[in-house]
Short mmCIF file of C-alpha atoms in Angstrom, two decimals:
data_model
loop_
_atom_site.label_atom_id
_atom_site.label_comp_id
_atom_site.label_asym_id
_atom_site.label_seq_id
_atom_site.Cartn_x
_atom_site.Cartn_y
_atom_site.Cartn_z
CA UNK A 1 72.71 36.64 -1.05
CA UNK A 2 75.15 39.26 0.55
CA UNK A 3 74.52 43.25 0.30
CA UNK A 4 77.02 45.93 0.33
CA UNK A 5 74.30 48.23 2.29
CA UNK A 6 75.22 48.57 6.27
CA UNK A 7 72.49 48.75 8.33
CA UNK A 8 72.92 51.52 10.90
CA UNK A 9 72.30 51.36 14.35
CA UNK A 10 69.24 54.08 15.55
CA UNK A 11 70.84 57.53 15.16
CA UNK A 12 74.08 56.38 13.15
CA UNK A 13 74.10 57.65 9.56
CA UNK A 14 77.69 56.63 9.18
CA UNK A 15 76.71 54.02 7.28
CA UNK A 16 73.63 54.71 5.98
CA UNK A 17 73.01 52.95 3.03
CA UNK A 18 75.11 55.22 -0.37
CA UNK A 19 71.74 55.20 -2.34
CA UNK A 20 69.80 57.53 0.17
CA UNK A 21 71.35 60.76 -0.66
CA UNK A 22 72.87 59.52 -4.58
CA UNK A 23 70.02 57.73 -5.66
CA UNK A 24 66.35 58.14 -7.30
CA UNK A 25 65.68 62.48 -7.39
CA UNK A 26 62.79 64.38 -8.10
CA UNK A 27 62.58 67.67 -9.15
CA UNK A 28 59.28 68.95 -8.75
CA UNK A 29 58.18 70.74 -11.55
CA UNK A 30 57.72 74.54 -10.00
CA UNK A 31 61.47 74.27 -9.75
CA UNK A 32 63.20 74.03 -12.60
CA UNK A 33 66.13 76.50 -13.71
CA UNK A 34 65.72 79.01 -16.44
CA UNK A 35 69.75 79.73 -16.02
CA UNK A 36 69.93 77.57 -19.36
CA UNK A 37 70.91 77.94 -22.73
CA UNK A 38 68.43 79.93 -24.59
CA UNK A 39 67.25 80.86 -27.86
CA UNK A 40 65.25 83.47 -28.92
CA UNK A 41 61.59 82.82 -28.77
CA UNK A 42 61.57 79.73 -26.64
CA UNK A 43 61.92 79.54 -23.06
CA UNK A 44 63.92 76.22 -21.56
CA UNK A 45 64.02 75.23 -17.86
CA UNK A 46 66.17 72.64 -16.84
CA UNK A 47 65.23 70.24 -14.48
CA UNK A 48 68.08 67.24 -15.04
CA UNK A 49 71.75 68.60 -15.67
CA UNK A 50 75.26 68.24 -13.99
CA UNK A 51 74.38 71.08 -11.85
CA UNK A 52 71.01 69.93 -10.69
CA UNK A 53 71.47 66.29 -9.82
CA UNK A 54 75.06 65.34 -10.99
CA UNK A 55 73.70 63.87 -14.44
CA UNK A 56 77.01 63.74 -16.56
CA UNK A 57 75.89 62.02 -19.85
CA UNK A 58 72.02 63.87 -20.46
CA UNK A 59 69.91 67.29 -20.34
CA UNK A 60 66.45 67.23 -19.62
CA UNK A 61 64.31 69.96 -18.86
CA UNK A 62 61.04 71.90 -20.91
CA UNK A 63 60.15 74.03 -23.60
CA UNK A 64 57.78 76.32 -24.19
CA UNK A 65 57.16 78.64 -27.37
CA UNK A 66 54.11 80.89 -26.66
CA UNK A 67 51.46 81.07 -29.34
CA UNK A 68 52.39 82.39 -32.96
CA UNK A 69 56.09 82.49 -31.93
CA UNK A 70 58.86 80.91 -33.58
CA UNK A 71 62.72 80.73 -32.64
CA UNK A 72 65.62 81.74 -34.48
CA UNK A 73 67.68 79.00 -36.52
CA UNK A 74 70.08 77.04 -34.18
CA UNK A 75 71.62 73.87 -33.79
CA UNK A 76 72.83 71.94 -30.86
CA UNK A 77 76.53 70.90 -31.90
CA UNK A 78 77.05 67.13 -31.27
CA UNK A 79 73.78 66.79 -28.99
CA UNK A 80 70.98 64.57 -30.05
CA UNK A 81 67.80 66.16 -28.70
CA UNK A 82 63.83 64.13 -28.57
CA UNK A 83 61.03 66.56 -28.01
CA UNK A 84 57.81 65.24 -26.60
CA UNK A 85 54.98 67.38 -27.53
CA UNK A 86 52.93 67.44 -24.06
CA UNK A 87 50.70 70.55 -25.45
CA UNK A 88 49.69 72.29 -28.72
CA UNK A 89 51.10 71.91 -31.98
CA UNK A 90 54.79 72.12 -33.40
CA UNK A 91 56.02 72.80 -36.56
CA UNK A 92 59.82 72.11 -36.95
CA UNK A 93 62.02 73.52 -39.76
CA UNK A 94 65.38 71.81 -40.92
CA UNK A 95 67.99 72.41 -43.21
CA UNK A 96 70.30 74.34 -44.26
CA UNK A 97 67.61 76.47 -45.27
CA UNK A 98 65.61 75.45 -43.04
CA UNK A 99 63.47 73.94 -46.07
CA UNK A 100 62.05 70.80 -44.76
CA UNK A 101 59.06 70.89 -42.86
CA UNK A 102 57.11 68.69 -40.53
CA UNK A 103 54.49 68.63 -37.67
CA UNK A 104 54.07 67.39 -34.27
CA UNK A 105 50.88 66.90 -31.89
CA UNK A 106 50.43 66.28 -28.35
CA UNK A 107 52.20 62.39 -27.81
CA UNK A 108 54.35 62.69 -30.99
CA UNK A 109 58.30 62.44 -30.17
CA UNK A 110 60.93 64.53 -32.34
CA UNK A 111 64.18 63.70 -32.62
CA UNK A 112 66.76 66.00 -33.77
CA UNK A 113 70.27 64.69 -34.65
CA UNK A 114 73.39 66.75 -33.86
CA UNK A 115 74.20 69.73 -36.31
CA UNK A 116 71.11 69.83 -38.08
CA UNK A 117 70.04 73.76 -38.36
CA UNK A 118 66.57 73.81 -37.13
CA UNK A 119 63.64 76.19 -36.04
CA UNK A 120 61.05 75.01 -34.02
CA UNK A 121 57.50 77.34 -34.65
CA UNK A 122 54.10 77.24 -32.64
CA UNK A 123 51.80 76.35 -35.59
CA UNK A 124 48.76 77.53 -33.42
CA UNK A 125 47.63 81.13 -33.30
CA UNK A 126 46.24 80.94 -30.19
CA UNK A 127 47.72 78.13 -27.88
CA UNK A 128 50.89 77.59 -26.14
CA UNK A 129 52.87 74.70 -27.21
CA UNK A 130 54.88 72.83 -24.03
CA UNK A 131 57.61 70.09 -24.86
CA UNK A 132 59.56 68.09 -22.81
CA UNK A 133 63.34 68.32 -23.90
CA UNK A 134 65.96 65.84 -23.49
CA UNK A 135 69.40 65.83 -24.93
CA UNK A 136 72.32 63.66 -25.27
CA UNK A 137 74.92 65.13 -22.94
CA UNK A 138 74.76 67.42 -19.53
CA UNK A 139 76.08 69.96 -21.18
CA UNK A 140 73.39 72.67 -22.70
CA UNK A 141 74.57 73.67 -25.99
CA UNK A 142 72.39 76.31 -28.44
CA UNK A 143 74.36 77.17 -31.50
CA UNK A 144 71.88 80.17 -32.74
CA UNK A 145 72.44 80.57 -36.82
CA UNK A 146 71.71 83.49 -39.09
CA UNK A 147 70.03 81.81 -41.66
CA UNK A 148 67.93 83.29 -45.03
CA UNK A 149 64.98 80.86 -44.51
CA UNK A 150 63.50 78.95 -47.69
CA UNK A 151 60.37 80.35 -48.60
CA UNK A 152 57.97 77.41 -48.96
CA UNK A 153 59.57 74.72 -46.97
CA UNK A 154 59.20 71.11 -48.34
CA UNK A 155 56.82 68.87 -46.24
CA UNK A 156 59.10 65.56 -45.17
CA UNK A 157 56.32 62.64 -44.69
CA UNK A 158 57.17 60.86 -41.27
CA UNK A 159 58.01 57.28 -42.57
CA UNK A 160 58.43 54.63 -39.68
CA UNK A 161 57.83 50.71 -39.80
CA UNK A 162 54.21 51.60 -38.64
CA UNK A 163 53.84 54.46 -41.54
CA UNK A 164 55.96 52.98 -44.55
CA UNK A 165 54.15 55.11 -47.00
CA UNK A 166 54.46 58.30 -44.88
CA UNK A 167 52.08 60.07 -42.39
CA UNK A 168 52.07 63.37 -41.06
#
């Protein structure tokens, strides 16, 4: 089977094989770049963008919302966005009242589809929640809105082939 890769004589990187220097990164996690979109009571750190690494078609970085905080309404244009809930507990708000309601744990994914006014809330008093972000394009868009919130927000059951009746 041929290769494409040249193998270079001792002390020749002319032809070092293209996937040394444009292949696999890691970004080690002390890092990451807080020159990101941001919305008020959150604080995102990329570590995967066009900037970083050259990633043209996804954003991935963290979140963290310190205890008993909340962020204003926003929206991420035509990004999708999954959350992975590494620590504490969220509580996201949709709508365009934000009157829909639902939690997250540690392990739990969220995904939030593009335009959808949310607020994401740390529903513990007393711990920090972390989340690992990724969105749909390189590009970090945070639309914040100025939204009158709904007062008692409806709870949305999460309903999946493994919870047909709902779980929360």
């Amino acid at each position: 089977m041929a290769h494409d890769h040249h193998h270079a004589a001792d002390g020749d990187d002319v032809h070092a094989p293209r996937w040394k220097h444009d292949g696999v990164r890691v970004i080690p996690g002390d890092r990451l770049d807080a020159n990101t979109a941001q919305t008020p009571g959150m604080d995102r750190k990329a570590a995967i963008n066009f900037a970083r690494v050259g990633a043209s078609r996804l954003w991935a970085g963290t979140v963290t919302i310190h205890a008993n905080a909340k962020t204003g309404a926003h929206h991420h244009g035509h990004l999708e966005s999954v959350i992975y809930v590494v620590r504490g507990r969220a509580r996201m708000r949709w709508g365009e009242q934000l009157e829909f309601t639902a939690e997250a744990g540690p392990g739990d994914f969220i995904y939030v589809p593009p335009y959808v006014p949310h607020q994401e809330i740390n529903a513990s008093p007393t711990e920090v929640l972390e989340c690992v972000l990724c969105r749909s394009d390189g590009e970090a868009v945070a639309i914040n809105l100025d939204i009158a919130p709904a007062e008692r927000p409806e709870t949305v059951l999460w309903i999946d082939p493994t919870h047909p009746q709902g779980g929360v």
